Short mmCIF file of C-alpha atoms (C1' of nucleotides) in Angstrom, two decimals:
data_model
loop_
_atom_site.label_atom_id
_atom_site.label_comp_id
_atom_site.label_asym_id
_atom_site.label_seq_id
_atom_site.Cartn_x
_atom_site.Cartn_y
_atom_site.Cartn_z
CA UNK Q 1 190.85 187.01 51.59
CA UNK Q 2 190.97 185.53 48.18
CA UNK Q 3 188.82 184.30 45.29
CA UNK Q 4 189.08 182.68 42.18
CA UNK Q 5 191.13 185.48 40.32
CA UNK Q 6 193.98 185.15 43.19
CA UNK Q 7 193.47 189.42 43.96
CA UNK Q 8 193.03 190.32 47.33
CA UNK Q 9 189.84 192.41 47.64
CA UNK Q 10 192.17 195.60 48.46
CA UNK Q 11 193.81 194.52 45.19
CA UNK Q 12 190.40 194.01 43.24
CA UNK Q 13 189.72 197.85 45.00
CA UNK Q 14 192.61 199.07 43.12
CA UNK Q 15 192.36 197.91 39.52
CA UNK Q 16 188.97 198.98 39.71
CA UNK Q 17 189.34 202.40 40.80
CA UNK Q 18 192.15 202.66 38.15
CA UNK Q 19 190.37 201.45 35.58
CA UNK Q 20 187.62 203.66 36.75
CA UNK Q 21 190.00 206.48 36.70
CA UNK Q 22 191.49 206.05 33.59
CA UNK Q 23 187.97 206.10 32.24
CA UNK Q 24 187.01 209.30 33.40
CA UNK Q 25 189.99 211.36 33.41
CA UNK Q 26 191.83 209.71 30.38
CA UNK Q 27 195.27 209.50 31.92
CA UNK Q 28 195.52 207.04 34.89
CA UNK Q 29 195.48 208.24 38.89
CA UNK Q 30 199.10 208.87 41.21
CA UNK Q 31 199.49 206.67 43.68
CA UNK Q 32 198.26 208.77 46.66
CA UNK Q 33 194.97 209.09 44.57
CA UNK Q 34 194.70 205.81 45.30
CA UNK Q 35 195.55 205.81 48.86
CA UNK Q 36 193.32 208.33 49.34
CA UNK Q 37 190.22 207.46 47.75
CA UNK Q 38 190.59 203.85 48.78
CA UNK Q 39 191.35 205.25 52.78
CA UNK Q 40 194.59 203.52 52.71
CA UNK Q 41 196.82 204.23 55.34
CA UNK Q 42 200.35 204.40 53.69
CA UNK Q 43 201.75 205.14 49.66
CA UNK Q 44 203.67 202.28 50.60
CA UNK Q 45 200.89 199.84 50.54
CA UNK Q 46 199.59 200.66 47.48
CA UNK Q 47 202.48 200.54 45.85
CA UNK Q 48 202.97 196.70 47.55
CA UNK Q 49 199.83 195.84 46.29
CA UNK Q 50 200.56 197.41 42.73
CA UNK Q 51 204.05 195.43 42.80
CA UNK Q 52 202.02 192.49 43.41
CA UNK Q 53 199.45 193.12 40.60
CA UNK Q 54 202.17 193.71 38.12
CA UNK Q 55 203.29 190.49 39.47
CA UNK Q 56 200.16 188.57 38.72
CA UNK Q 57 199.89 190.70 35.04
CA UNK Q 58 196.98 192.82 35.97
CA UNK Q 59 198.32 195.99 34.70
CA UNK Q 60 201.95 197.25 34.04
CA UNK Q 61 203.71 199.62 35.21
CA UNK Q 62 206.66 202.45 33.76
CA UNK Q 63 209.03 202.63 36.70
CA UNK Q 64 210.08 206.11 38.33
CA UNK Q 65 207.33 207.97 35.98
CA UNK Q 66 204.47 209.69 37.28
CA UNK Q 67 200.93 208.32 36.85
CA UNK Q 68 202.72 205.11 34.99
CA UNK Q 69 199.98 202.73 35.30
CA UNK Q 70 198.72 200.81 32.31
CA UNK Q 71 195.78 198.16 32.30
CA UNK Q 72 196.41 196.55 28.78
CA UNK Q 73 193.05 195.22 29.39
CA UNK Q 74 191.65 198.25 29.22
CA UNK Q 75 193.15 199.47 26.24
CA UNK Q 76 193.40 196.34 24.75
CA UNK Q 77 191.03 193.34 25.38
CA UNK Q 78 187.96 195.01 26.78
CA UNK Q 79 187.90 197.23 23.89
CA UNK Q 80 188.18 194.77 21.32
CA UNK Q 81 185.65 192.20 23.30
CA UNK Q 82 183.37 195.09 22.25
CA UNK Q 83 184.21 196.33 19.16
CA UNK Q 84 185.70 193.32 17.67
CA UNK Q 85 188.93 193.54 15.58
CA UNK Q 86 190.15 194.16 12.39
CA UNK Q 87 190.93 191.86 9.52
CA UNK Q 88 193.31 192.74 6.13
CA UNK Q 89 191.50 193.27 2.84
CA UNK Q 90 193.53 191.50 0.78
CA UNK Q 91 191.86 192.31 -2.65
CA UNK Q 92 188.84 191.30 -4.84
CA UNK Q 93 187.35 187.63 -5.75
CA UNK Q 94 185.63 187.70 -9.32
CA UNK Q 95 184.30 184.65 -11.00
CA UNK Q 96 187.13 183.46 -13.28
CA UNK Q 97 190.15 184.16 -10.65
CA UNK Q 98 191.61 182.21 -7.86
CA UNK Q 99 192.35 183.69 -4.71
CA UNK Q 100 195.35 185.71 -3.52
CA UNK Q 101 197.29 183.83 -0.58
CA UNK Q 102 196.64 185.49 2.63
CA UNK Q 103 200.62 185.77 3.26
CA UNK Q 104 201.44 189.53 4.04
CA UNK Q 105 198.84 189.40 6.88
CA UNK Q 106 200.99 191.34 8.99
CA UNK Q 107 201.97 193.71 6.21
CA UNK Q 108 200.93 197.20 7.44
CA UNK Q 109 199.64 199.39 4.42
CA UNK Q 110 196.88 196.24 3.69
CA UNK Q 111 193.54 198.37 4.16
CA UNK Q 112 192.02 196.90 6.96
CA UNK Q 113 188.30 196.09 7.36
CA UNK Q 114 186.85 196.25 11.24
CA UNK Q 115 185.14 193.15 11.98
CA UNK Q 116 182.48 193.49 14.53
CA UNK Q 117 181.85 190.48 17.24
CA UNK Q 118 178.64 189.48 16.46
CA UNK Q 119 179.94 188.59 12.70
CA UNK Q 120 183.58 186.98 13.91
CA UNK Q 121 184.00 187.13 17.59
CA UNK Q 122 187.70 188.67 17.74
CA UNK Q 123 189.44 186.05 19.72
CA UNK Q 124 188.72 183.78 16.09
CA UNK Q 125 190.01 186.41 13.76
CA UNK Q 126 193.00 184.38 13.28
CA UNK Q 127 193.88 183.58 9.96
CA UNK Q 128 190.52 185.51 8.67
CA UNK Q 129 191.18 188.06 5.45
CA UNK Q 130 188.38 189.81 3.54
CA UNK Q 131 187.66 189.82 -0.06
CA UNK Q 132 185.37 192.70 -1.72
CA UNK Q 133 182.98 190.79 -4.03
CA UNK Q 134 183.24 191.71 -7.85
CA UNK Q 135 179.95 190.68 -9.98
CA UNK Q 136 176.89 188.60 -9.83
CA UNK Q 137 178.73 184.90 -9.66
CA UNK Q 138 178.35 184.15 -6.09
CA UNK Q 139 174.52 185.11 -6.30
CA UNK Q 140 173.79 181.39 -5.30
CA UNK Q 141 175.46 181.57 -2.40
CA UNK Q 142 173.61 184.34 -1.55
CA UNK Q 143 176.72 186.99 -1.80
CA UNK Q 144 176.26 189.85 -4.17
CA UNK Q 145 178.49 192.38 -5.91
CA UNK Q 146 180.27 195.18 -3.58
CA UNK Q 147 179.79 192.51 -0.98
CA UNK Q 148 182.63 192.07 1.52
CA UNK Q 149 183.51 187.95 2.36
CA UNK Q 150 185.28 186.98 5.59
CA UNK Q 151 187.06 184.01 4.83
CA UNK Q 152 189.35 181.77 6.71
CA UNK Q 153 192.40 180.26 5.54
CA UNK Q 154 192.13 176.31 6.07
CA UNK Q 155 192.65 173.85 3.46
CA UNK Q 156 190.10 171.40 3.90
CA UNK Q 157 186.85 171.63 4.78
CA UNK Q 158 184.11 169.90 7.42
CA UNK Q 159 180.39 168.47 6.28
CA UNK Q 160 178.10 171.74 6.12
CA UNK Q 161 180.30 174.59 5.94
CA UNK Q 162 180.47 177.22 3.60
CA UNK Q 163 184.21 177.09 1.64
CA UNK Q 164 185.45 178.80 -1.08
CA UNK Q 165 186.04 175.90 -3.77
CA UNK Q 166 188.54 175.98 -6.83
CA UNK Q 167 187.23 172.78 -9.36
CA UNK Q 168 190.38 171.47 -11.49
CA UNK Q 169 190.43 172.24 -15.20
CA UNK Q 170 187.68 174.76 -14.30
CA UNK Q 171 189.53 178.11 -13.58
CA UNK Q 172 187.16 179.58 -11.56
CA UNK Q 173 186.42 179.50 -7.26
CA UNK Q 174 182.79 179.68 -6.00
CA UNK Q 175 181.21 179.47 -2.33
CA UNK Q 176 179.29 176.63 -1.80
CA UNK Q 177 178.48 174.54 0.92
CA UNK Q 178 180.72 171.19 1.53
CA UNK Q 179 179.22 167.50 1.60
CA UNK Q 180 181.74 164.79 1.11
CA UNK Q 181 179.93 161.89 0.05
CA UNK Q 182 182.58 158.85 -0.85
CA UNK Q 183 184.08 159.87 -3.66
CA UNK Q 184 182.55 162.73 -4.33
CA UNK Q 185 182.13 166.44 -3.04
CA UNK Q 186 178.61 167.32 -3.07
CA UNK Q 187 178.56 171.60 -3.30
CA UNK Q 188 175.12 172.78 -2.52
CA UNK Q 189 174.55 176.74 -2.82
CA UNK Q 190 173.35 178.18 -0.09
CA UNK Q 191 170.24 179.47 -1.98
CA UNK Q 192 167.69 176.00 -1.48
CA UNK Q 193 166.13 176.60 -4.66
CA UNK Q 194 168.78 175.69 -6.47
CA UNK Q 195 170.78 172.25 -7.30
CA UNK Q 196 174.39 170.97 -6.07
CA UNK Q 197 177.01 170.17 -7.85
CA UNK Q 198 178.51 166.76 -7.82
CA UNK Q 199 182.69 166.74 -7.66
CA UNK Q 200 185.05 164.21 -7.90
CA UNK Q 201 186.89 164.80 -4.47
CA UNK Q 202 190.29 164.55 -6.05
CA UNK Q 203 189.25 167.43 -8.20
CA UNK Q 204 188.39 170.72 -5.73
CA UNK Q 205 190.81 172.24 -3.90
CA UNK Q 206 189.73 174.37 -0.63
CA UNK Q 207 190.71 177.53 -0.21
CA UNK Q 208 189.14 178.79 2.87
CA UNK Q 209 186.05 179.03 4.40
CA UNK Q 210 183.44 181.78 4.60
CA UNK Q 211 182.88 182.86 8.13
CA UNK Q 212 180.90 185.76 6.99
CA UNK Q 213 179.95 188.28 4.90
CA UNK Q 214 179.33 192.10 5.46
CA UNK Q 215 177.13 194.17 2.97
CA UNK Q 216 176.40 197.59 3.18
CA UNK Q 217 173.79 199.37 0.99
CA UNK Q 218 174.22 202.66 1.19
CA UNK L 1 203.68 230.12 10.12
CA UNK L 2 200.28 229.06 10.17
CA UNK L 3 198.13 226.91 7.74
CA UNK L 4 194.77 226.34 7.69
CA UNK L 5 193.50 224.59 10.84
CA UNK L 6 195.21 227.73 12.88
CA UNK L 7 198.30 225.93 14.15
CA UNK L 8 201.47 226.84 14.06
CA UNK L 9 204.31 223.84 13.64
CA UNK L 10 204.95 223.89 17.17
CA UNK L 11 201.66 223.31 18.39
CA UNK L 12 201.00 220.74 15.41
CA UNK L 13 204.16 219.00 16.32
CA UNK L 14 202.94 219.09 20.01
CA UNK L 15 199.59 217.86 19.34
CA UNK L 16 200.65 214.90 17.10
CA UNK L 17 203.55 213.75 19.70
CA UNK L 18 200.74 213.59 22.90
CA UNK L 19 198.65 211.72 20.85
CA UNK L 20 201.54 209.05 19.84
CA UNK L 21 202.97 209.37 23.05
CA UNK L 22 199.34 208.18 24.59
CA UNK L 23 198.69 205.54 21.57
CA UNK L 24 202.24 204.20 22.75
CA UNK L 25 202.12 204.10 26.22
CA UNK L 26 198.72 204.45 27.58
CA UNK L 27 199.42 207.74 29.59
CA UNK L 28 200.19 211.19 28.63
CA UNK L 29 203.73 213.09 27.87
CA UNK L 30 204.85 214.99 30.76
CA UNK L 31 206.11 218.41 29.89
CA UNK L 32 209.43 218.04 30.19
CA UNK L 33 209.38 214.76 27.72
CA UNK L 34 207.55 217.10 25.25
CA UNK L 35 210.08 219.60 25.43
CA UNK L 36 212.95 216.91 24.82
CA UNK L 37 211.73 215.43 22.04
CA UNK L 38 210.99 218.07 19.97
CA UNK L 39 214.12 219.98 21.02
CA UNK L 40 212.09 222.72 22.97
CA UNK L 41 214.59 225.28 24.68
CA UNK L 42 212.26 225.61 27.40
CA UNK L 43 209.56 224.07 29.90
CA UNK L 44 207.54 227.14 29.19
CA UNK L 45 207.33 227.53 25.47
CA UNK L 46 205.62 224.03 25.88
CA UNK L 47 203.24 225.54 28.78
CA UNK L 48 202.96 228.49 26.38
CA UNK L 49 201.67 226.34 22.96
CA UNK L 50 199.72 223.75 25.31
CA UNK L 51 197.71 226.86 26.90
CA UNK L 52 197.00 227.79 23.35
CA UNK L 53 196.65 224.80 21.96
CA UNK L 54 193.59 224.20 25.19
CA UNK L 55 192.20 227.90 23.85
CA UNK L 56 191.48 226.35 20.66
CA UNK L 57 189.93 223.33 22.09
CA UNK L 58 192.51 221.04 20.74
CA UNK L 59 192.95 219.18 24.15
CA UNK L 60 192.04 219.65 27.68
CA UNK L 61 194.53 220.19 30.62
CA UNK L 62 194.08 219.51 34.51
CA UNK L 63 195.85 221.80 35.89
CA UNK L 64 198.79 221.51 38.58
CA UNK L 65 197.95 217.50 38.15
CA UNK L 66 201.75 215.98 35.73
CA UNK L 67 200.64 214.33 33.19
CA UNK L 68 196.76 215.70 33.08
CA UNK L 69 196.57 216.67 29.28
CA UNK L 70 193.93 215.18 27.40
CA UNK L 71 193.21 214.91 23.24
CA UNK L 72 188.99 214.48 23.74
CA UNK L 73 189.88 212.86 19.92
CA UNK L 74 191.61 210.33 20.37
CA UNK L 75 189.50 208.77 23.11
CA UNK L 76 185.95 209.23 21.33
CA UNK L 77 186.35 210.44 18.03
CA UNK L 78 189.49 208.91 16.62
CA UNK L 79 187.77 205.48 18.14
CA UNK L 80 184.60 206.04 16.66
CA UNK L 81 185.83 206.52 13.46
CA UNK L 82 187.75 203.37 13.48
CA UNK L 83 185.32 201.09 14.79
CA UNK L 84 182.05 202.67 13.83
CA UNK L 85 178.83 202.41 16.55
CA UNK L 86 176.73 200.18 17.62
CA UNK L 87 172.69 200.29 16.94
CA UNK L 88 169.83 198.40 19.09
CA UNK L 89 169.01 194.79 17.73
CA UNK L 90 165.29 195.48 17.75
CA UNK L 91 163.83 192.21 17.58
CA UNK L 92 163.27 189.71 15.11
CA UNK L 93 162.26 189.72 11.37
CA UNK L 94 160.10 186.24 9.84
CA UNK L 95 157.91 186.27 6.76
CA UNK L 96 154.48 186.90 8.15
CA UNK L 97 155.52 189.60 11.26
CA UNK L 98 154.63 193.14 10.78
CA UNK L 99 158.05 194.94 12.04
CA UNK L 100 159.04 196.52 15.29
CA UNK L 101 158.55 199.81 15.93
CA UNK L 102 161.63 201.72 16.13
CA UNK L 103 160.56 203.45 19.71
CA UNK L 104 162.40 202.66 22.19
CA UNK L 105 165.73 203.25 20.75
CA UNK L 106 167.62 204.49 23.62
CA UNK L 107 166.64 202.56 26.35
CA UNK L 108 169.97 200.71 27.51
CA UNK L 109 168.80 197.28 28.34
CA UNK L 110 168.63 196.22 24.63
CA UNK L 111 170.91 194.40 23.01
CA UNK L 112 173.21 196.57 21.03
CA UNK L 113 174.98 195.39 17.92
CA UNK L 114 178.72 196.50 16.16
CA UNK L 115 178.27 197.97 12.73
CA UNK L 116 181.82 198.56 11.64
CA UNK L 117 182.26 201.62 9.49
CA UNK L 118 182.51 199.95 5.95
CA UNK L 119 179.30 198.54 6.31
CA UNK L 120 177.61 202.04 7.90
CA UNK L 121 179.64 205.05 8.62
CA UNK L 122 179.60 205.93 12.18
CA UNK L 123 178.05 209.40 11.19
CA UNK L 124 175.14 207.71 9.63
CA UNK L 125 173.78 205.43 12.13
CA UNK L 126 171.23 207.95 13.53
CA UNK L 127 167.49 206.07 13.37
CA UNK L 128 168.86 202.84 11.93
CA UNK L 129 168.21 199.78 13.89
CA UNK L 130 169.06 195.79 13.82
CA UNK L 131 166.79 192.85 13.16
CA UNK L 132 167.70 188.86 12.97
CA UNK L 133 166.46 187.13 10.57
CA UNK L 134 164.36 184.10 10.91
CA UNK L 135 163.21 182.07 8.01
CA UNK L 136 164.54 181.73 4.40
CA UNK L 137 161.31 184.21 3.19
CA UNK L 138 163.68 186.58 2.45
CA UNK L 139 165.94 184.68 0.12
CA UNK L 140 165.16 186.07 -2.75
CA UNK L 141 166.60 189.55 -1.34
CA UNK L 142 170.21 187.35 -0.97
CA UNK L 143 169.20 187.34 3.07
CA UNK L 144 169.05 184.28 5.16
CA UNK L 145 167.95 182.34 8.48
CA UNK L 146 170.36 183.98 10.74
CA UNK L 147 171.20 187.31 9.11
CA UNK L 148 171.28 190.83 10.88
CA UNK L 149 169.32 192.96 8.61
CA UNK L 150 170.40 197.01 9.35
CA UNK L 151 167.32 199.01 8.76
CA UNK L 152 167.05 202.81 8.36
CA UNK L 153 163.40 203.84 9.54
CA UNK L 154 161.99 205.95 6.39
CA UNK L 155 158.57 205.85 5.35
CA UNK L 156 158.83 206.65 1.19
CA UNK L 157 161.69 205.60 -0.63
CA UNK L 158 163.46 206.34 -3.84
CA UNK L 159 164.12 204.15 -6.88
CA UNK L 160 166.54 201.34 -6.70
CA UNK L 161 166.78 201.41 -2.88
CA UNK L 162 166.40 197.87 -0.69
CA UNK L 163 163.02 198.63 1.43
CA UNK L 164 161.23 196.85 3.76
CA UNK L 165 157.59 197.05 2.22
CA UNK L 166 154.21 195.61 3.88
CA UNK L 167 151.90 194.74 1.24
CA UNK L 168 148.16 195.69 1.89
CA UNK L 169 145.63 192.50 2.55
CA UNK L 170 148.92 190.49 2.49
CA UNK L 171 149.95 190.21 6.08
CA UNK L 172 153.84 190.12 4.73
CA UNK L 173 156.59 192.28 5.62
CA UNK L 174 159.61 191.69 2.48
CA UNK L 175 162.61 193.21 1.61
CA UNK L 176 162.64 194.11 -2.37
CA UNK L 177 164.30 197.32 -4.87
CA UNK L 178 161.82 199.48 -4.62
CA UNK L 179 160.75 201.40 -8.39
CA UNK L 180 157.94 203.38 -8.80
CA UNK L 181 156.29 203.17 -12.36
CA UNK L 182 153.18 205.41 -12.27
CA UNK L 183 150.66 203.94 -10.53
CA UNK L 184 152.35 201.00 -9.94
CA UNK L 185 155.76 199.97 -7.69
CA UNK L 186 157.60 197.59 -9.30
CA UNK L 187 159.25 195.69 -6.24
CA UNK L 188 162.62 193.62 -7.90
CA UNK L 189 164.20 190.96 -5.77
CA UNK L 190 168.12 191.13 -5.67
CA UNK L 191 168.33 187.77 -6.56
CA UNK L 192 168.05 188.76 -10.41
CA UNK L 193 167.25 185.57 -11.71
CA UNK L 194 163.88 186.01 -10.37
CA UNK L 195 160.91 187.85 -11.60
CA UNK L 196 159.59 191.31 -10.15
CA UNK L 197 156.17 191.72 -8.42
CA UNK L 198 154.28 195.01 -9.41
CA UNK L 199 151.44 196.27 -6.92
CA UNK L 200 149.35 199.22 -6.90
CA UNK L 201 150.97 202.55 -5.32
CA UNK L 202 148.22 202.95 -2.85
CA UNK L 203 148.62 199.27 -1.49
CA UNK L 204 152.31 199.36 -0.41
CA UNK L 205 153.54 200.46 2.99
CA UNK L 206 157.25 201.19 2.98
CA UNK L 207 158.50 200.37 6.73
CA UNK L 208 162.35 201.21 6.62
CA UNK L 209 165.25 201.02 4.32
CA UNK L 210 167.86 197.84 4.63
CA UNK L 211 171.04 199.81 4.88
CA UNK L 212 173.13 196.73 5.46
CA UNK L 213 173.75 193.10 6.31
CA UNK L 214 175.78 191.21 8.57
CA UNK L 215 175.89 187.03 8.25
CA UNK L 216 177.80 185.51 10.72
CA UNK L 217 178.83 181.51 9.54
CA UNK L 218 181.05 180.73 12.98
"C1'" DT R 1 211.20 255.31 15.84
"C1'" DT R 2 207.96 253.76 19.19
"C1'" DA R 3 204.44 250.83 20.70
"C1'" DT R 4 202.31 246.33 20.81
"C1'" DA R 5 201.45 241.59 20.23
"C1'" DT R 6 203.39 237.15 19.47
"C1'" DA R 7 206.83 233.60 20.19
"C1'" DG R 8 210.80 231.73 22.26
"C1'" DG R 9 214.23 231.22 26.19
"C1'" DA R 10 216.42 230.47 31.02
"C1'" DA R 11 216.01 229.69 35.68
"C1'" DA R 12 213.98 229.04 39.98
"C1'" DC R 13 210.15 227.64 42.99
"C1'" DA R 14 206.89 224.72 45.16
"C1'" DC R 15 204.43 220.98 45.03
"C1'" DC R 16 203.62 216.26 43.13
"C1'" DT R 17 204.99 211.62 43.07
"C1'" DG R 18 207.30 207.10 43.09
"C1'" DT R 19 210.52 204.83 45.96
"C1'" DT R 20 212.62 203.06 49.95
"C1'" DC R 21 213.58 201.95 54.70
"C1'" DT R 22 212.06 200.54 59.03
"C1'" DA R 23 208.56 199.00 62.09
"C1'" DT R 24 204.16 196.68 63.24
"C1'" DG R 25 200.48 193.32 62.96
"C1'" DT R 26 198.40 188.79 61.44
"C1'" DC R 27 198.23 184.11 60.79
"C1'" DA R 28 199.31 179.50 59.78
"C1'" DA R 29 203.03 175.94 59.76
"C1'" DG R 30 206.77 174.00 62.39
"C1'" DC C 1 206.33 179.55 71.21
"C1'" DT C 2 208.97 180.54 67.16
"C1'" DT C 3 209.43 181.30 62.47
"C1'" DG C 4 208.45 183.26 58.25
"C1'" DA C 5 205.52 184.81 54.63
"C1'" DC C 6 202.18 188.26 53.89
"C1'" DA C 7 200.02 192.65 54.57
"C1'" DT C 8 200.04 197.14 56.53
"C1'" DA C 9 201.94 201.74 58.60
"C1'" DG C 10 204.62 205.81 58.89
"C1'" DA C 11 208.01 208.79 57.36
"C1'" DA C 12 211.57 210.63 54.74
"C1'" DC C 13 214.13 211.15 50.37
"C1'" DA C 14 215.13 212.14 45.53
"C1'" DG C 15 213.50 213.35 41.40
"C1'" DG C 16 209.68 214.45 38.57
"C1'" DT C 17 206.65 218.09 37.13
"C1'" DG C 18 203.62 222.18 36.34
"C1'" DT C 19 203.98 226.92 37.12
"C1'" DT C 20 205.78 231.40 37.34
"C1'" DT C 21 208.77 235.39 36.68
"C1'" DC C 22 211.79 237.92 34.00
"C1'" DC C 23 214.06 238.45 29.68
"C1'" DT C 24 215.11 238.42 24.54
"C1'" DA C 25 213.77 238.41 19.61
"C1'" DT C 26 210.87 239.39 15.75
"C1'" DA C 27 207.38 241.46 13.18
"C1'" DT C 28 203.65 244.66 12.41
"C1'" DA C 29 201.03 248.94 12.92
"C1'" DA C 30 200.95 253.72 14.33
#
DNA sequence: TTATATAGGAAACACCTGTTCTATGTCAAG
DNA sequence: CTTGACATAGAACAGGTGTTTCCTATATAA
């Protein structure tokens, strides 16, 4: 008996009791916990079925060691489906200063800023680095000082969204909204009181776009 | 040799090699691997340290079961402190809505929202609560159509903190810096290009204190 | 010195645990 | 019916693994 995830239901049985386990006990169940619980007859068929859902990626196993059952889902994906992951702060944006390449992504002493789901959902964190806001310049676009800006790395930019924006033979980089109209750029702030900014297109350069922005006020 | 948490070496050196050895592999150290890797004559100096390290509530053991030691810190508290909590999305904030009532915090079928540390630390998130946004009435506090507003529920407030004040005979619930000038509350939008509003003492109604912000731009 | 508590060491025991081998049952394709 | 893949059973084996017992070493207080 089969459905659409290709386990058996005595396979379903036993990545859920696992996971259950794990959950509870904080180290994963022995193999005749399994059989036991589950009322199966022999070791040997649970470990055929675990064989099988090694097979099919469901959960790894340590061979020859005791309780050496791993769900990386678990550990991995569940947990970050609800907590979100973590981006590298990569340092500050201030008015007059262009932005630092997001190169050493991977580089391990980066401080790293946790990113929760509703914000960034964390399968789209790639290429995402924060900034920590310095001063009042971004006030149009409704970003303040102490203010932390998700940004993605892309280099050009789609009607509507929110980029960060570096205008030739003007030194500094501002967050506006992107509106290519001919030959222009039209950058609107995201505050509507306020006017937009007409560009020659030739003249900005995109540096990424803003796919959020955390504050915290206390 | 002790120092000031009450350890000696050995049981430090224990304690910090279960919880790599978990991080790492998603299951606990057996004994025996303990007593390897840190060059342990015996099986029972390990049993020894682990049965005091368990007296001082530094982990937890199942006994008889291999592999049943558990560090309660790395699966709650470690966690929490990395990723922060999560507080109850309440309902929704627009320009003419007195706010929700922050009742029915614990009941599980709201939705709950991810508040990563830097925004709130996970130690501070006791009786603060999550609204969306709807509207751009609250631009003038740098908070737009779509934002998560993080509200602490406190009834006075102190100078210079972000409130969420209901002006009497005004059926308006906004977010301003809160001063109080004598008789009068000065109420300052962040946005400081714009001018402050000053009502009388008696007439304002502080509902809750904006802690935070989260604007998502996916 | 003599006690006493603490810490480390060696070995053996008994049970836990994953593996393996063989046998049985089911079911669909040939 | 036969074949073969798939799933299940039962049992035994070889290590893994926590525990226990006895012993040694060191330091401190009486």
């Amino acid at each position: 008996m089969r459905s659409a995830d290709g386990l058996s239901n005595r396979q379903r049985d036993i990545l859920n009791y696992i996971e259950e386990f794990v959950q509870e006990h904080g180290y994963p169940p022995a193999i005749r916990q399994i059989q036991e619980k589950l009322d199966i007859s022999s070791t040997s068929v649970v470990a055929y079925n675990l064989k099988a859902l090694e097979g099919k990626g469901m959960l790894k196993r340590e061979g020859k060691v005791s309780r050496g059952i791993t769900i990386p889902n678990v550990v991995s994906a569940t947990l970050s489906r609800i907590m979100g992951g973590s981006v590298p702060l990569l340092g500050v944006i201030t008015a007059g200063m262009p932005l630092p390449e997001p190169e050493d992504t991977s580089s391990t002493s980066v401080e790293q800023i946790e990113v929760p789901p509703d914000v960034v959902p964390a399968d789209r964190l790639n290429d995402v680095y924060a900034l920590r806001v310095r001063g009042h310049s971004m006030i149009d676009a409704l970003i303040d000082d102490g203010d932390i800006v998700l940004l993605r790395y892309q280099p050009t930019a789609e009607n509507g969204q929110m980029v960060a924006v570096r205008i030739e033979d003007d030194n500094a980089v501002t967050l506006k909204r992107f509106y290519r109209e001919g030959e222009k750029v039209r950058l609107q702030p995201a505050n509507v009181t306020m006017s937009p900014i007409f560009v020659d297109a030739a003249k900005v350069a995109v540096q990424g776009r803003v796919v959020g922005v955390l504050r915290s006020m206390m």
